[in-house]
Coordinates of C-alpha atoms in Angstrom, one line a residue:
M1 CA -19.5 2.2 36.9
T2 CA -17.0 5.0 37.4
A3 CA -16.7 8.2 35.3
L4 CA -13.6 10.4 35.2
L5 CA -14.0 13.9 33.7
E6 CA -11.3 16.6 33.2
A7 CA -12.3 19.9 34.8
G8 CA -12.9 22.6 32.2
A9 CA -12.7 20.3 29.2
P10 CA -15.4 20.8 26.6
A11 CA -18.1 18.2 26.5
P12 CA -17.7 15.7 23.7
T13 CA -20.2 15.9 20.8
P14 CA -22.7 13.0 21.0
V15 CA -21.9 10.3 18.4
A16 CA -25.3 10.5 16.9
H17 CA -24.8 14.2 16.0
L18 CA -21.5 13.6 14.1
A19 CA -21.9 13.6 10.3
P20 CA -19.6 11.3 8.3
S21 CA -16.9 13.2 6.5
F22 CA -15.3 12.2 3.2
D23 CA -12.9 14.8 1.9
A24 CA -10.7 15.0 -1.2
A25 CA -7.8 13.2 0.6
D26 CA -10.2 10.3 1.4
A27 CA -11.2 10.1 -2.3
R28 CA -7.6 10.0 -3.4
A29 CA -6.8 7.3 -0.9
S30 CA -9.8 5.3 -2.1
I31 CA -8.6 5.6 -5.7
F32 CA -5.1 4.4 -4.7
R33 CA -6.6 1.4 -3.0
T34 CA -8.8 0.4 -5.9
W35 CA -6.8 1.3 -9.0
P36 CA -5.1 -2.2 -9.3
F37 CA -8.6 -3.8 -9.6
A38 CA -9.5 -1.3 -12.3
L39 CA -6.3 -1.9 -14.1
G40 CA -6.8 -5.7 -14.0
L41 CA -10.3 -5.2 -15.4
F42 CA -8.9 -3.0 -18.2
Y43 CA -6.3 -5.8 -19.0
L44 CA -9.1 -8.4 -18.9
L45 CA -11.3 -6.3 -21.3
S46 CA -8.2 -5.9 -23.6
G47 CA -7.7 -9.6 -23.5
S48 CA -11.4 -10.2 -24.4
F49 CA -10.9 -7.9 -27.4
F50 CA -7.8 -9.8 -28.5
V51 CA -9.7 -13.1 -28.2
N52 CA -12.6 -11.9 -30.3
A53 CA -10.2 -10.5 -32.8
H54 CA -8.6 -14.0 -33.0
V55 CA -5.0 -12.7 -32.5
L56 CA -3.9 -14.7 -29.5
I57 CA -0.3 -16.1 -29.7
G58 CA 0.0 -19.8 -30.1
D59 CA 2.1 -20.3 -26.9
A60 CA -0.8 -18.9 -24.8
L61 CA -3.4 -21.3 -26.1
S62 CA -0.8 -24.1 -25.9
R63 CA -0.6 -23.6 -22.1
T64 CA -4.3 -23.6 -21.8
A65 CA -4.6 -26.8 -23.7
T66 CA -1.8 -28.4 -21.6
A67 CA -3.6 -27.3 -18.4
R68 CA -6.7 -29.0 -19.7
M69 CA -5.0 -32.3 -20.3
V70 CA -3.7 -32.3 -16.7
V71 CA -7.3 -32.7 -15.5
A72 CA -9.3 -34.0 -18.4
G73 CA -7.0 -35.9 -20.8
A74 CA -6.9 -39.6 -21.5
D75 CA -4.3 -40.0 -18.8
P76 CA -4.8 -37.1 -16.4
H77 CA -1.6 -36.6 -14.3
F78 CA 0.8 -34.0 -13.2
G79 CA 3.3 -35.0 -15.9
A80 CA 0.9 -33.7 -18.6
L81 CA 2.4 -30.2 -17.8
G82 CA 5.2 -31.3 -20.1
W83 CA 8.0 -29.9 -18.0
V84 CA 9.8 -28.4 -21.0
W85 CA 8.9 -24.8 -20.2
G86 CA 8.3 -23.2 -16.8
P87 CA 5.3 -25.1 -15.4
L88 CA 3.9 -22.3 -13.2
P89 CA 1.9 -20.3 -15.9
T90 CA 0.2 -23.6 -17.0
L91 CA -0.4 -24.7 -13.4
L92 CA -2.1 -21.4 -12.6
E93 CA -4.6 -22.1 -15.3
V94 CA -5.5 -25.6 -14.1
P95 CA -8.3 -24.4 -11.7
L96 CA -9.8 -22.3 -14.4
V97 CA -9.8 -25.0 -17.1
S98 CA -11.3 -27.3 -14.6
L99 CA -14.5 -25.2 -15.1
G100 CA -14.4 -25.9 -18.8
G101 CA -17.5 -28.1 -18.5
L102 CA -19.5 -25.1 -17.2
A103 CA -17.8 -22.4 -19.2
P104 CA -16.2 -23.9 -22.4
W105 CA -15.0 -20.5 -23.5
L106 CA -12.4 -20.5 -20.7
V107 CA -10.6 -23.2 -22.7
K108 CA -11.7 -23.0 -26.3
D109 CA -11.1 -19.2 -26.6
G110 CA -8.1 -19.1 -24.3
Y111 CA -9.8 -16.9 -21.7
A112 CA -8.1 -18.9 -18.9
G113 CA -4.7 -17.6 -19.9
V114 CA -6.1 -14.1 -20.4
I115 CA -7.5 -14.0 -16.8
V116 CA -4.1 -15.1 -15.4
S117 CA -2.1 -12.6 -17.4
A118 CA -4.5 -9.8 -16.5
V119 CA -4.2 -10.5 -12.8
F120 CA -0.4 -10.6 -12.8
G121 CA -0.1 -7.6 -15.1
A122 CA -2.1 -5.5 -12.6
W123 CA -0.1 -7.0 -9.7
A124 CA 3.2 -6.1 -11.5
A125 CA 2.0 -2.4 -11.7
W126 CA 1.1 -2.5 -8.0
H127 CA 4.6 -3.7 -7.1
L128 CA 6.1 -0.9 -9.1
F129 CA 3.8 1.7 -7.5
R130 CA 4.5 0.5 -4.0
L131 CA 8.3 0.4 -4.7
L132 CA 8.3 4.1 -5.7
V133 CA 6.1 5.2 -2.8
E134 CA 8.2 3.3 -0.3
R135 CA 11.3 5.0 -1.7
G136 CA 9.8 8.4 -0.9
T137 CA 8.5 9.3 -4.4
G138 CA 5.3 11.4 -4.1
G139 CA 2.0 9.7 -4.7
S140 CA 1.2 11.7 -7.9
W141 CA 4.6 11.3 -9.4
S142 CA 4.6 7.5 -8.5
A143 CA 1.2 7.3 -10.3
I144 CA 2.6 8.9 -13.4
I145 CA 5.6 6.7 -13.5
T146 CA 3.5 3.6 -12.9
A147 CA 1.1 4.6 -15.7
G148 CA 4.1 5.0 -17.9
F149 CA 4.7 1.3 -17.4
A150 CA 1.2 -0.1 -17.1
L151 CA -0.3 1.7 -20.1
N152 CA 2.6 1.2 -22.5
P153 CA 1.1 -0.6 -25.6
F154 CA 3.6 -3.4 -25.3
V155 CA 2.7 -4.1 -21.7
I156 CA -1.0 -3.9 -22.4
I157 CA -0.6 -6.6 -25.1
F158 CA 1.2 -9.0 -22.9
S159 CA -1.0 -8.3 -19.8
G160 CA -4.1 -9.4 -21.8
N161 CA -3.0 -12.2 -24.1
G162 CA -2.4 -15.1 -21.8
M163 CA 1.4 -15.2 -22.3
S164 CA 3.9 -15.6 -19.4
E165 CA 5.5 -12.1 -19.7
A166 CA 3.0 -10.6 -17.1
I167 CA 3.9 -13.2 -14.5
Y168 CA 7.6 -12.8 -15.3
L169 CA 7.4 -9.0 -14.8
C170 CA 5.3 -9.3 -11.7
F171 CA 7.7 -11.6 -9.8
L172 CA 10.8 -9.6 -10.9
L173 CA 9.3 -6.3 -9.8
G174 CA 8.2 -8.0 -6.5
A175 CA 11.8 -9.0 -6.0
V176 CA 13.1 -5.5 -6.7
R177 CA 10.6 -4.0 -4.2
H178 CA 11.6 -6.3 -1.4
L179 CA 15.4 -5.8 -2.2
S180 CA 14.7 -2.1 -1.9
R181 CA 13.1 -2.7 1.5
F182 CA 16.2 -4.6 2.6
Q183 CA 18.4 -1.7 1.3
Q184 CA 16.4 0.7 3.6
S185 CA 15.8 -1.5 6.6
A186 CA 18.3 -4.4 6.5
R187 CA 15.5 -6.8 7.5
P188 CA 16.2 -10.5 6.6
S189 CA 12.5 -11.0 6.0
A190 CA 12.7 -8.6 3.0
L191 CA 15.5 -10.8 1.6
A192 CA 13.5 -13.9 2.1
L193 CA 10.5 -12.5 0.2
A194 CA 12.8 -11.3 -2.6
G195 CA 14.2 -14.8 -2.8
L196 CA 10.7 -16.3 -2.9
Y197 CA 9.7 -14.1 -5.8
L198 CA 12.9 -14.9 -7.7
G199 CA 12.4 -18.6 -6.9
L200 CA 8.8 -18.6 -8.2
D201 CA 10.0 -16.8 -11.3
C202 CA 12.4 -19.7 -12.0
L203 CA 9.2 -21.7 -12.5
V204 CA 8.3 -19.2 -15.2
R205 CA 11.5 -18.3 -17.1
F206 CA 15.1 -19.4 -16.7
E207 CA 16.3 -15.8 -17.1
S208 CA 15.4 -15.4 -13.5
L209 CA 18.6 -17.2 -12.5
A210 CA 20.5 -14.3 -14.0
A211 CA 18.3 -11.9 -12.0
A212 CA 19.1 -13.9 -8.8
V213 CA 22.8 -13.6 -9.4
G214 CA 22.4 -9.9 -9.9
A215 CA 20.4 -9.7 -6.7
M216 CA 23.1 -11.4 -4.8
V217 CA 25.7 -9.0 -6.1
F218 CA 23.5 -6.1 -5.0
I219 CA 23.0 -7.3 -1.4
S220 CA 26.7 -8.1 -1.2
V221 CA 27.7 -4.5 -2.1
V222 CA 25.0 -3.1 0.3
S223 CA 26.1 -5.4 3.1
W224 CA 29.8 -4.6 2.6
Q225 CA 29.1 -0.8 2.8
R226 CA 27.2 -1.3 6.0
G227 CA 29.8 -3.5 7.7
T228 CA 32.1 -2.3 10.4
A229 CA 35.4 -0.9 9.1
G230 CA 38.2 -3.4 9.5
A231 CA 36.0 -6.4 10.3
V232 CA 36.5 -8.1 7.0
R233 CA 35.7 -11.6 8.3
E234 CA 32.4 -10.4 9.8
R235 CA 31.5 -8.6 6.6
L236 CA 32.1 -11.7 4.5
R237 CA 30.1 -13.9 6.9
S238 CA 27.2 -11.5 6.9
I239 CA 27.3 -11.4 3.1
L240 CA 27.3 -15.2 2.8
V241 CA 24.3 -15.5 5.2
K242 CA 22.3 -12.9 3.3
C243 CA 23.1 -14.6 -0.1
L244 CA 22.0 -17.9 1.4
I245 CA 18.7 -16.3 2.5
I246 CA 17.9 -15.0 -1.0
G247 CA 19.5 -18.0 -2.8
F248 CA 17.8 -20.8 -1.0
P249 CA 14.3 -20.3 -2.5
V250 CA 15.8 -19.9 -5.9
A251 CA 17.9 -23.1 -5.6
F252 CA 14.9 -25.0 -4.2
C253 CA 12.5 -24.0 -7.0
F254 CA 15.1 -24.6 -9.7
I255 CA 16.0 -28.0 -8.3
L256 CA 12.3 -28.8 -7.9
F257 CA 11.7 -27.9 -11.6
V258 CA 14.7 -29.9 -12.8
G259 CA 14.0 -32.8 -10.5
F260 CA 10.4 -33.2 -11.7
S261 CA 11.4 -32.8 -15.3
W262 CA 14.0 -35.5 -15.0
W263 CA 11.6 -37.8 -13.1
L264 CA 8.7 -37.4 -15.5
T265 CA 10.5 -36.9 -18.9
D266 CA 13.9 -38.4 -18.3
Q267 CA 15.4 -35.0 -19.2
A268 CA 16.6 -32.6 -16.6
L269 CA 16.7 -29.5 -18.8
A270 CA 14.2 -30.4 -21.5
Q271 CA 14.0 -26.8 -22.6
Y272 CA 17.5 -27.2 -24.1
S273 CA 17.6 -31.0 -24.8
S274 CA 14.1 -32.0 -25.7
L275 CA 12.6 -32.2 -29.1
Y276 CA 10.1 -29.6 -27.9
G277 CA 12.8 -27.3 -26.5
Q278 CA 13.8 -24.0 -28.1
S279 CA 17.3 -25.2 -29.2
A280 CA 15.9 -28.2 -31.1
Q281 CA 13.2 -26.0 -32.7
I282 CA 15.6 -23.3 -33.9
V283 CA 18.0 -25.9 -35.4
G284 CA 15.2 -28.1 -36.8
T285 CA 13.4 -25.2 -38.5
G286 CA 16.6 -23.7 -39.9
L287 CA 16.4 -20.5 -37.9
A288 CA 19.9 -21.0 -36.6
T289 CA 21.2 -19.8 -40.0
F290 CA 20.2 -16.3 -39.0
A291 CA 22.5 -16.2 -36.0
N292 CA 24.9 -13.2 -35.6
V293 CA 23.0 -11.0 -38.0
R294 CA 20.4 -9.8 -35.5
V295 CA 22.4 -7.2 -33.6
P296 CA 21.1 -4.2 -35.6
Q297 CA 17.6 -5.4 -35.4
V298 CA 17.7 -6.0 -31.6
A299 CA 19.2 -2.5 -31.2
V300 CA 16.3 -1.0 -33.2
E301 CA 13.8 -2.9 -31.2
L302 CA 15.3 -1.7 -27.9
L303 CA 15.4 1.9 -29.0
A304 CA 11.8 1.7 -30.2
L305 CA 10.7 0.4 -26.7
S306 CA 12.9 3.0 -25.0
P307 CA 13.8 5.8 -27.4
A308 CA 15.8 7.7 -24.7
L309 CA 17.6 4.6 -23.6
A310 CA 21.1 5.9 -24.4
V311 CA 20.5 9.0 -22.3
V312 CA 18.3 7.8 -19.4
L313 CA 20.2 4.7 -18.2
P314 CA 23.7 6.3 -18.1
L315 CA 22.3 9.4 -16.4
A316 CA 20.5 7.3 -13.8
L317 CA 23.6 5.4 -13.2
W318 CA 25.6 8.6 -12.8
R319 CA 23.2 10.1 -10.3
S320 CA 23.1 6.8 -8.4
L321 CA 26.9 6.9 -8.0
R322 CA 26.8 10.5 -6.8
G323 CA 24.6 9.8 -3.9
R324 CA 23.3 6.7 -2.0
G325 CA 19.6 6.0 -1.6
S326 CA 18.6 5.7 -5.3
V327 CA 16.3 2.8 -6.3
F328 CA 17.9 2.4 -9.7
P329 CA 20.9 0.2 -8.7
C330 CA 18.5 -2.3 -7.1
A331 CA 16.4 -2.4 -10.2
A332 CA 19.4 -2.5 -12.5
C333 CA 21.0 -5.5 -10.6
V334 CA 17.8 -7.5 -10.9
L335 CA 16.3 -6.6 -14.3
G336 CA 19.6 -5.8 -16.0
P337 CA 21.2 -9.3 -16.0
A338 CA 17.9 -11.0 -17.2
L339 CA 17.6 -8.4 -20.0
L340 CA 21.2 -8.8 -21.0
F341 CA 20.9 -12.6 -21.1
D342 CA 17.9 -12.2 -23.6
V343 CA 19.7 -9.5 -25.6
E344 CA 22.8 -11.7 -26.0
S345 CA 20.6 -14.8 -26.9
L346 CA 18.6 -12.9 -29.4
S347 CA 21.7 -11.4 -31.0
T348 CA 23.4 -14.7 -31.4
G349 CA 20.5 -16.9 -32.5
G350 CA 20.0 -18.6 -29.1
L351 CA 16.3 -17.5 -29.0
F352 CA 13.6 -17.1 -31.6
N353 CA 13.7 -13.6 -33.1
L354 CA 10.7 -12.4 -30.9
M355 CA 10.6 -8.9 -29.6
R356 CA 8.7 -9.9 -26.4
Y357 CA 12.0 -11.0 -24.9
L358 CA 13.0 -7.3 -24.6
I359 CA 10.0 -6.3 -22.4
L360 CA 12.2 -5.7 -19.3
I361 CA 13.6 -2.6 -20.9
I362 CA 10.2 -0.9 -20.2
P363 CA 10.2 -1.2 -16.3
L364 CA 14.0 -0.6 -16.2
T365 CA 13.5 2.7 -18.1
V366 CA 10.7 4.0 -16.0
I367 CA 12.5 3.2 -12.7
A368 CA 15.6 5.0 -14.1
L369 CA 13.4 8.1 -14.8
V370 CA 12.6 8.4 -11.1
T371 CA 16.3 8.7 -10.4
V372 CA 16.9 11.1 -13.3
A373 CA 13.9 13.3 -12.6
G374 CA 14.5 14.1 -8.9
R375 CA 12.5 17.1 -7.8
G376 CA 13.1 19.6 -10.6
R377 CA 10.2 20.6 -12.8
M378 CA 12.3 20.6 -16.0
V379 CA 13.7 17.1 -15.5
K380 CA 10.2 15.9 -14.6
T381 CA 9.0 17.3 -17.9
F382 CA 11.8 15.4 -19.6
A383 CA 10.6 12.2 -17.8
V384 CA 7.0 12.7 -19.0
A385 CA 8.3 13.3 -22.5
T386 CA 10.4 10.2 -22.4
I387 CA 7.3 8.2 -21.3
A388 CA 5.4 9.6 -24.2
L389 CA 8.2 8.7 -26.6
S390 CA 8.2 5.2 -25.3
F391 CA 4.5 4.9 -25.9
A392 CA 4.9 6.2 -29.5
G393 CA 7.9 3.9 -30.1
A394 CA 6.1 0.8 -28.8
W395 CA 3.1 1.6 -31.0
W396 CA 5.3 2.2 -34.0
I397 CA 7.4 -1.0 -33.7
T398 CA 4.3 -3.2 -33.2
G399 CA 3.1 -1.9 -36.5
N400 CA 6.3 -3.2 -38.2
R401 CA 5.7 -6.8 -39.1
S402 CA 9.4 -7.6 -39.7
D403 CA 10.3 -6.7 -36.1
A404 CA 7.0 -7.5 -34.3
S405 CA 6.0 -10.8 -35.9
Q406 CA 3.8 -11.7 -32.9
E407 CA 2.6 -8.2 -31.9
Y408 CA 1.7 -7.0 -35.4
A409 CA -1.7 -8.6 -35.4
Y410 CA -2.6 -6.8 -32.2
H411 CA -1.7 -3.5 -33.7
Q412 CA -3.8 -4.2 -36.8
A413 CA -6.8 -5.3 -34.6
V414 CA -6.7 -2.1 -32.6
L415 CA -6.8 -0.2 -35.9
G416 CA -10.0 -2.0 -36.8
H417 CA -8.5 -4.2 -39.5
S418 CA -9.2 -7.9 -39.9
A419 CA -6.1 -9.3 -38.3
E420 CA -6.9 -13.0 -37.9
S421 CA -4.9 -13.9 -41.1
M422 CA -1.9 -12.0 -39.7
A423 CA -2.0 -13.7 -36.2
D424 CA 0.6 -16.0 -34.9
L425 CA -2.1 -18.6 -34.3
Q426 CA -4.4 -19.9 -37.1
L427 CA -7.4 -21.7 -35.7
G428 CA -9.6 -22.2 -38.8
G429 CA -8.1 -25.5 -39.9
A430 CA -7.8 -26.9 -36.4
R431 CA -11.4 -26.1 -35.7
A432 CA -12.5 -28.0 -38.8
V433 CA -10.4 -31.0 -37.9
T434 CA -11.7 -31.0 -34.3
A435 CA -15.3 -30.7 -35.4
W436 CA -14.9 -33.8 -37.7
L437 CA -13.1 -35.8 -35.0
D438 CA -15.7 -34.9 -32.3
A439 CA -18.5 -36.1 -34.7
Q440 CA -16.9 -39.6 -34.9
S441 CA -18.0 -42.3 -32.4
S442 CA -14.5 -43.1 -31.2
G443 CA -13.8 -44.0 -27.6
S444 CA -11.3 -43.1 -25.0
S445 CA -7.6 -42.9 -26.1
S446 CA -8.6 -43.4 -29.7
I447 CA -6.8 -40.5 -31.3
L448 CA -3.1 -40.1 -31.5
L449 CA -1.4 -36.8 -32.0
D450 CA 1.6 -34.7 -31.0
T451 CA 1.1 -31.6 -28.9
Y452 CA 3.9 -29.8 -30.8
D453 CA 1.4 -28.4 -33.2
G454 CA -1.8 -30.2 -32.1
F455 CA -2.6 -28.1 -29.0
E456 CA -5.3 -26.2 -31.0
I457 CA -7.3 -29.4 -31.3
L458 CA -6.9 -30.2 -27.6
A459 CA -8.2 -26.8 -26.7
E460 CA -11.2 -26.9 -29.1
T461 CA -12.4 -30.5 -28.6
D462 CA -15.4 -31.4 -26.5
H463 CA -13.8 -34.8 -25.8
P464 CA -10.2 -34.4 -24.5
G465 CA -10.2 -37.9 -23.1
R466 CA -10.1 -39.3 -26.6
Y467 CA -6.6 -38.0 -27.2
V468 CA -3.3 -39.7 -26.5
I469 CA -0.4 -37.1 -26.1
P470 CA 3.4 -37.5 -25.6
A471 CA 3.1 -36.7 -21.9
D472 CA 1.0 -39.8 -21.3
Q473 CA 2.9 -42.5 -19.7
D474 CA 2.1 -45.2 -22.3
Y475 CA 2.5 -42.9 -25.3
Q476 CA 5.6 -44.7 -26.7
Q477 CA 3.9 -48.2 -26.5
I478 CA 0.8 -46.8 -28.2
L479 CA 2.9 -45.1 -30.9
E480 CA 4.6 -48.4 -31.7
A481 CA 1.3 -50.3 -32.0
P482 CA -1.6 -47.8 -32.3
Y483 CA -4.3 -50.2 -33.6
Q484 CA -3.6 -52.8 -31.0
H485 CA -4.1 -50.1 -28.3
G486 CA -7.4 -48.9 -29.6
V487 CA -6.2 -45.9 -31.6
R488 CA -8.4 -45.3 -34.7
Y489 CA -7.1 -41.9 -35.9
L490 CA -3.6 -40.5 -36.4
V491 CA -3.4 -36.7 -36.7
T492 CA -0.4 -35.2 -38.3
I493 CA 0.8 -32.0 -40.1
P494 CA 2.9 -31.4 -43.3
P495 CA 6.4 -32.8 -42.6
A496 CA 8.2 -29.7 -44.0
G497 CA 9.7 -27.1 -41.7
P498 CA 8.5 -27.4 -38.1
G499 CA 6.5 -30.5 -39.2
A500 CA 9.8 -32.3 -39.4
L501 CA 9.9 -32.4 -35.6
Y502 CA 6.5 -33.8 -35.3
I503 CA 6.7 -37.2 -33.6
L504 CA 4.3 -39.1 -35.9
N505 CA 6.2 -37.8 -39.0
R506 CA 9.5 -38.9 -37.5
Y507 CA 8.2 -42.3 -36.4
Y508 CA 6.1 -43.0 -39.6
P509 CA 7.8 -41.3 -42.6
G510 CA 5.2 -40.8 -45.4
L511 CA 2.3 -40.7 -43.0
F512 CA 1.0 -37.3 -44.1
E513 CA 1.1 -38.3 -47.8
G514 CA -1.0 -41.4 -47.0
C515 CA 1.9 -43.7 -47.9
L516 CA 1.8 -45.8 -44.7
T517 CA 0.7 -49.4 -45.0
N518 CA -2.6 -50.2 -43.2
T519 CA -3.7 -46.6 -43.0
Q520 CA -6.2 -44.6 -44.9
L521 CA -6.4 -40.9 -45.4
V522 CA -9.9 -39.8 -44.2
L523 CA -9.6 -36.0 -44.0

């Protein structure tokens, strides 16, 4: 063994005599590492409160019930996802609902969806925080801006209620973050990750296609500015390659979705052409008559979620144009097109009149505040005041039932009022029907229903294998001759309004009134 010592150097302190140090900086670093888990736990506890208050939105429980039928239905198969809406939120719940035998509350109370939305809500906030830090925003200021997003009442609701908004936000903010990295470093790997996030988001919401187009516009402008003067052909070639890098995952995921939908349901874009799609529901329920009268209402909802909208966004755009390096153009090119698509659809009757489609205005506003605030104390005070106004506006609008038809029950539950009767989802009748059906000694595939409004029963039942649903491969044959296929009970709803779209009502007119030959009303 050889030892080399520097002459005159002080002898090192023995390791055994060194005391561990943990200063304030270490404490702050520890907090920054662990806060996403704490935020996720907060969202999970909020979701538990919503579940116990019985104010979950019907779409959330519908996804949980659908996930259950993928693994435990009368005909368990991948096609039970339905392929009308983006399949990823439902697919993420499949591992959780598989534990339904050990923990029935994961399915019956909708906790599976709550867990998924809580995880992605916290992940979305983490993406935003890292985006700001990577762009040189100070840690404390980044934390304040992130809190302005993560603790907004509207974001809390949709990060704890099992809906798809949290996943939608998470993937879009992930795309913004990696596009920002590309803007700083020009690394193709950042573009690939941004494209992956946008592609996965296409399996959640179709608005992500608009976000992908905006992302391509952004990278085209950035690449053109970086190109060598005069080398137009090289610039265009570079732009095309970069657009292909970000566009390939988007195209792959979209074609995958459309291809599986066409293969399993014979409809490529079932969201628009299917009986279960939004277009059919809007027309079938008469909601299309309200088209072109929603513009003032949409404007009020936008201003409630972002009261300083008319000041903050133009000011952020102006400051971005004055100097390069701002993060706002990147966010605006991704979040802006998706938001504008929903605003246009809401205003013209292309979407149900639901305020949750405007949720992107919240992250867009807080990112704009970073650009507006800069380093001045006065403008930072303005930014904090704007965040406080957004909190107040979101709280006020959720207490207005005419605007926040789905969120109103959450507002009332937080105030301590009994909000179950105001909720989007009413489970009392479904639970009674399910309890009666579970008590019967019927065998497998013995109950025929439509998932359009029968998902509550599929979530509540202890015997999902008894139910035949439209996603089953032999549903049409069983519908035409139910008794011959072993069906003993037909479950239907009143044929008025949305019930007019119910498959059993359409195939057997008069079924609900008990006017069908060879049937008997038993409940």
